[in-house]
Tab-separated table of C-alpha atoms in Angstrom:
chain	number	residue	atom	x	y	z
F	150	UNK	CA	-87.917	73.698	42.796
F	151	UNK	CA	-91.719	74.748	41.541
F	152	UNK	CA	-92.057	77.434	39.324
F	153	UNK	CA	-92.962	79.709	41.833
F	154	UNK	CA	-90.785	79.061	44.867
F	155	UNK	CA	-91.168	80.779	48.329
F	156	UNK	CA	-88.722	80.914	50.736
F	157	UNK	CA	-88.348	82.764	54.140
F	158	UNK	CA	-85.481	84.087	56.481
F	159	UNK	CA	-85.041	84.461	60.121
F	160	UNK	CA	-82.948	86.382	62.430
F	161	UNK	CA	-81.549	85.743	65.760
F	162	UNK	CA	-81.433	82.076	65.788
F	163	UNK	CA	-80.196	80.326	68.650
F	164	UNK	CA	-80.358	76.856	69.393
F	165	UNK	CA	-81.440	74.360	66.415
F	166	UNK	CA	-83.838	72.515	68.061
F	167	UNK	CA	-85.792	75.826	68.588
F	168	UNK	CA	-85.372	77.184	65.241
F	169	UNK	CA	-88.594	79.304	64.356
F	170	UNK	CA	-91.236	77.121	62.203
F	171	UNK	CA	-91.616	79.503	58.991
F	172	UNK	CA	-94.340	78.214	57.869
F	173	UNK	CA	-96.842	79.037	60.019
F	174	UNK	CA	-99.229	82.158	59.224
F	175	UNK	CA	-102.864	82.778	61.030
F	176	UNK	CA	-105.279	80.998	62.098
F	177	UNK	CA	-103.483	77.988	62.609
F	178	UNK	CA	-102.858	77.823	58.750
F	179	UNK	CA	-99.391	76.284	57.035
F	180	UNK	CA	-97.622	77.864	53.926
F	181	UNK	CA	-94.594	75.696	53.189
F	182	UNK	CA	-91.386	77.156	52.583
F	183	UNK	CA	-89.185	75.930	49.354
F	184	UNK	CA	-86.418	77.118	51.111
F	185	UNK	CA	-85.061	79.071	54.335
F	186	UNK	CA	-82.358	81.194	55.439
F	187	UNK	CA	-81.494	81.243	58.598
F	188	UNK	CA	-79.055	83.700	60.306
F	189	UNK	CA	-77.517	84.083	63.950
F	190	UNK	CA	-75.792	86.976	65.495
F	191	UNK	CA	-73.314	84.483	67.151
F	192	UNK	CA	-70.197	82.852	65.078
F	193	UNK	CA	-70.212	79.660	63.800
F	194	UNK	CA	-67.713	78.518	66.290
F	195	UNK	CA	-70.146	80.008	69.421
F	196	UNK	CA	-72.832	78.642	67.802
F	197	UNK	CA	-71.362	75.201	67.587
F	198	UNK	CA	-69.841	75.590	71.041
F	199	UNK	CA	-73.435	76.633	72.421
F	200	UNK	CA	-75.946	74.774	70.552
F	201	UNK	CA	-73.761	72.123	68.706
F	202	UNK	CA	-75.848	70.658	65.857
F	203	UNK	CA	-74.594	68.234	62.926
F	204	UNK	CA	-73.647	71.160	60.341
F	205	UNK	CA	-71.605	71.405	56.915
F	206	UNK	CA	-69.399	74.773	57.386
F	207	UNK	CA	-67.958	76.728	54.419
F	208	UNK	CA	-66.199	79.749	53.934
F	209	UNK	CA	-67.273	82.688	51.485
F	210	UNK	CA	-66.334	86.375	51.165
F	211	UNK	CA	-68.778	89.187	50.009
F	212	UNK	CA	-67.493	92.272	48.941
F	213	UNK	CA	-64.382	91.132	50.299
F	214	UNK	CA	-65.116	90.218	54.010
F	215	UNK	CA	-64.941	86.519	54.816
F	216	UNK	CA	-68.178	85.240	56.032
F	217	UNK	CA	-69.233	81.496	57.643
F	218	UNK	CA	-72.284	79.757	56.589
F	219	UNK	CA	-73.174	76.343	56.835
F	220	UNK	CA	-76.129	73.802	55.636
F	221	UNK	CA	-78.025	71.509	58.081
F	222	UNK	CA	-80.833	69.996	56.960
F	223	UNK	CA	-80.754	71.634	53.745
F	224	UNK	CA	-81.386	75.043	55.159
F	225	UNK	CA	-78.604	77.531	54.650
F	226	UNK	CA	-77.563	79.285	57.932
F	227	UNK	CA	-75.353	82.404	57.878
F	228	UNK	CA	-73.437	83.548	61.335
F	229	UNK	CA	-72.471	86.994	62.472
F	230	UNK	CA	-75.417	88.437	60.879
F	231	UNK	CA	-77.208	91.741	62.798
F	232	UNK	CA	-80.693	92.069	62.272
F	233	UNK	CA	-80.472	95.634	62.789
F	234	UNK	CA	-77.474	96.500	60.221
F	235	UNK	CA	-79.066	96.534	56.532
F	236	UNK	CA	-75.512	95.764	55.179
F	237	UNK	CA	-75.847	92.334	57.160
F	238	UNK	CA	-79.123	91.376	55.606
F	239	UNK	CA	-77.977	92.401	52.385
F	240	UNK	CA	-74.941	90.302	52.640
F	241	UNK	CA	-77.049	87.156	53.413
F	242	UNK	CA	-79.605	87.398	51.531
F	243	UNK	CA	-77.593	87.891	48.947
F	244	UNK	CA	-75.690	84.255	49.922
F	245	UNK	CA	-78.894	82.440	49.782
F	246	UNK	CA	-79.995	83.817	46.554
F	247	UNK	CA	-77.087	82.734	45.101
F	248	UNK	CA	-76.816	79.451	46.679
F	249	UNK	CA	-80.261	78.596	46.164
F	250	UNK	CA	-80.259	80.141	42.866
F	251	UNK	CA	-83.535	82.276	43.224
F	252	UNK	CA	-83.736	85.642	43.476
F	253	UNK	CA	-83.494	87.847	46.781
F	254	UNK	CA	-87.020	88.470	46.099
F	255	UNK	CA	-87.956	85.113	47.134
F	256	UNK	CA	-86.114	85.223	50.242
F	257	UNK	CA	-86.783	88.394	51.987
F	258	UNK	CA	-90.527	88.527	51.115
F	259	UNK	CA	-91.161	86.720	54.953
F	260	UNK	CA	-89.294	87.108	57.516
F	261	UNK	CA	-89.705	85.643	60.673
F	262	UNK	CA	-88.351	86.197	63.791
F	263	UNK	CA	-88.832	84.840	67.788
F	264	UNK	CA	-88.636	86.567	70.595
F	265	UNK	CA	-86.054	89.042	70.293
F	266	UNK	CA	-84.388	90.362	73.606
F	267	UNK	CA	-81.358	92.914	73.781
F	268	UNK	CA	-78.008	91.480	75.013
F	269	UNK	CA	-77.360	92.074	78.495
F	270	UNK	CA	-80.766	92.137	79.528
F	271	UNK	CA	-80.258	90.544	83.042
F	272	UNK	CA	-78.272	93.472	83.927
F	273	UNK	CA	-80.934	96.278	83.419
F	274	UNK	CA	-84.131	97.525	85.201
F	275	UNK	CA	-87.600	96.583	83.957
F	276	UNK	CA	-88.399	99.822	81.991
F	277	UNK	CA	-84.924	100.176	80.854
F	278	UNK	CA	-85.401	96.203	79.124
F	279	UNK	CA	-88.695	97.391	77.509
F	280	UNK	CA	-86.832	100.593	75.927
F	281	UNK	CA	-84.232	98.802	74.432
F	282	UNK	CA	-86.117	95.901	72.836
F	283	UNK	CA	-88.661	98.597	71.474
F	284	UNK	CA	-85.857	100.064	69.821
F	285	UNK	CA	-84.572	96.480	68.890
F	286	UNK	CA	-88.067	95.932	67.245
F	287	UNK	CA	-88.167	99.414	65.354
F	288	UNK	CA	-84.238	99.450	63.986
F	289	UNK	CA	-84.460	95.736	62.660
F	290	UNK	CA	-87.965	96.549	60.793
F	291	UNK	CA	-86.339	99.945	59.713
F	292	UNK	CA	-82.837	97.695	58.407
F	293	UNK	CA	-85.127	95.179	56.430
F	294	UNK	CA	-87.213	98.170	54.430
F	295	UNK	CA	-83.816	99.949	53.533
F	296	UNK	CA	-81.645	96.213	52.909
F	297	UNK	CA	-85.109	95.111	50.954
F	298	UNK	CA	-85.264	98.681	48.629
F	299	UNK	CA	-81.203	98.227	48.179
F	300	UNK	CA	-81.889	94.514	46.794
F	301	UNK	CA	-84.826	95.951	44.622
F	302	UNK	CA	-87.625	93.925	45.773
F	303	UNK	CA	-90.933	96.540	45.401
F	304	UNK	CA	-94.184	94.970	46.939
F	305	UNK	CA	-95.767	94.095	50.071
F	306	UNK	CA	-93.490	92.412	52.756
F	307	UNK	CA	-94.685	90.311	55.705
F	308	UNK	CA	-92.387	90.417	59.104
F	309	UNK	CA	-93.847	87.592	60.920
F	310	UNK	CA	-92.893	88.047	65.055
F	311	UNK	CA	-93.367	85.614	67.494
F	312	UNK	CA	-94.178	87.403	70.671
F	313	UNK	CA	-96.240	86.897	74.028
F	314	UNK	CA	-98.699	89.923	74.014
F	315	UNK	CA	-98.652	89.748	77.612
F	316	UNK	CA	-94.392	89.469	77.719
F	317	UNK	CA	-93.074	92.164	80.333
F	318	UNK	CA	-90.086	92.667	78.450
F	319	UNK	CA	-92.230	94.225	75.391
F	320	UNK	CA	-96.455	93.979	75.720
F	321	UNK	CA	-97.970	93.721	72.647
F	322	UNK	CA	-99.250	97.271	72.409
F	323	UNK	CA	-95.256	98.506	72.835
F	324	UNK	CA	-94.307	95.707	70.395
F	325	UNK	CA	-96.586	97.341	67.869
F	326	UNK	CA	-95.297	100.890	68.630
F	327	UNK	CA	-92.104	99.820	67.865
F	328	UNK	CA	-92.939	97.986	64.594
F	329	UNK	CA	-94.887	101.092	63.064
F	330	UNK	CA	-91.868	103.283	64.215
F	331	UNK	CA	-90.100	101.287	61.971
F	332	UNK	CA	-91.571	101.413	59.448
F	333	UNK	CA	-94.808	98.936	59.028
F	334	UNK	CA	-98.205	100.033	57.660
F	335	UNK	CA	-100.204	97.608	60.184
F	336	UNK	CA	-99.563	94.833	62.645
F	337	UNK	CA	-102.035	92.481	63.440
F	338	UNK	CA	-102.055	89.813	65.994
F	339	UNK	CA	-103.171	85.811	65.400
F	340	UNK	CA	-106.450	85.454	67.571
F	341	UNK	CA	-104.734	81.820	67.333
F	342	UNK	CA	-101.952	81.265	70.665
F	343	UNK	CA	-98.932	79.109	70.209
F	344	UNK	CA	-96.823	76.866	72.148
F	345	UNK	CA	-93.119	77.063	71.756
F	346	UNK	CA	-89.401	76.161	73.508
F	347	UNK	CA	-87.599	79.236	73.664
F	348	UNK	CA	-83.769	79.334	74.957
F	349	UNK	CA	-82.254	82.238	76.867
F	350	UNK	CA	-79.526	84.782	75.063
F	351	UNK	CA	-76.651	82.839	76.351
F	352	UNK	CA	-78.309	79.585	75.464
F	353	UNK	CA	-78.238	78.450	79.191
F	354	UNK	CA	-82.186	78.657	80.155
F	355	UNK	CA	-84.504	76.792	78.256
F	356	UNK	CA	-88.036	76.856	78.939
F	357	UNK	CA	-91.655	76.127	76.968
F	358	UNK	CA	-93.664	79.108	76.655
F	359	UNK	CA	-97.651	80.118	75.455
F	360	UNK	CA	-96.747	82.704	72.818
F	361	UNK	CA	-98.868	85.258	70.265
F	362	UNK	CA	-97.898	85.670	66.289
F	363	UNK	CA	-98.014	89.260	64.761
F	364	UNK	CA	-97.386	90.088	61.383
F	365	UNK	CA	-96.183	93.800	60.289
F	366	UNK	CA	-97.205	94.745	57.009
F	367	UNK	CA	-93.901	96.269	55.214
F	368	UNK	CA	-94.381	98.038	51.870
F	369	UNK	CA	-91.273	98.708	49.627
């Protein structure tokens, strides 16, 4: 480990093979993670079951509740974790600060996250899928400014999204609505377009897609 290590997080992983590459920033530019944490809404058992990748699995309990996390390829994942609740992101980046031995500041200073898309979204009307992933947007930036002030880390925080500007489930202009309703100073948009494999909620659809990076400024 340098002196100065950086590491990043990532919520709402799905399948491993399209895992979100943390260390890209604008203009086609590369800062290199030390080390990542990487957490899923589903269990460990769903997410083997689903997206079944070579993983070592270990039990741990925080403040008293049992939680699953496992290593592959020396990133630390951590399962059942809601991007929305702040006690969630507390709880794991509080695992990967100890486990890496760093401090939660180097973890939860970038945070990146793809395409996020409310559950059930098959099952409601266009406008209605826009709402909720607006609010999905503006409650998980709101969680990470309260989780990062509870962990004490004071300073500038980047929330790196990966989103198609033109997506109909959230445009970019609603996307950045959402991200200042949580809580962001600015968001600003990668003239620079990216290409991408994406995979549905229930990990059935699986599709390449031209997609946009934004960044929302967070300052704690």
């Amino acid at each position: 480990m340098n002196n100065n290590p950086r590491g990043a997080m990532t919520f709402a992983e799905g399948m491993y093979d399209y895992k979100v590459d943390v260390d890209v920033i604008f203009n086609n530019g590369r800062d290199k993670k030390d080390f990542v944490l990487r957490t899923s809404l589903c269990s460990y058992s769903d997410w083997k079951a689903n997206y079944c990748k070579g993983a070592s699995p270990f039990k741990l309990f925080v403040k008293g509740a049992e939680r699953k996390a496992a290593i592959v390829d020396r990133e630390l994942w951590v399962f059942e974790i809601d991007a929305t609740n702040v006690a969630d992101i507390i709880v794991a980046v509080t695992i990967a600060s100890e486990y890496f031995r760093v401090s939660p500041a180097d973890i939860i200073g970038n945070i990146y996250v793809k395409n996020l898309n409310a559950e059930f979204e098959r099952d409601m009307q266009p406008q209605a899928l826009v709402n909720a992933n607006k609010g999905l947007y503006q409650n998980t930036c709101s969680a990470i400014i309260a989780a990062a002030r509870s962990l004490g880390y004071a300073g500038p925080l980047n929330f790196w999204v990966f989103s198609n500007s033109k997506n109909p489930k959230i445009r970019q202009q609603a996307l950045h609505d959402a991200l200042v309703a949580g809580g962001a100073s600015n968001v600003s948009t990668d003239p620079i377009s990216h290409k991408y494999w994406v995979g549905s909620n229930d990990g059935f659809a699986q599709r390449e897609i031209k997609t946009n990076l934004h960044l929302a400024k967070l300052n704690i």
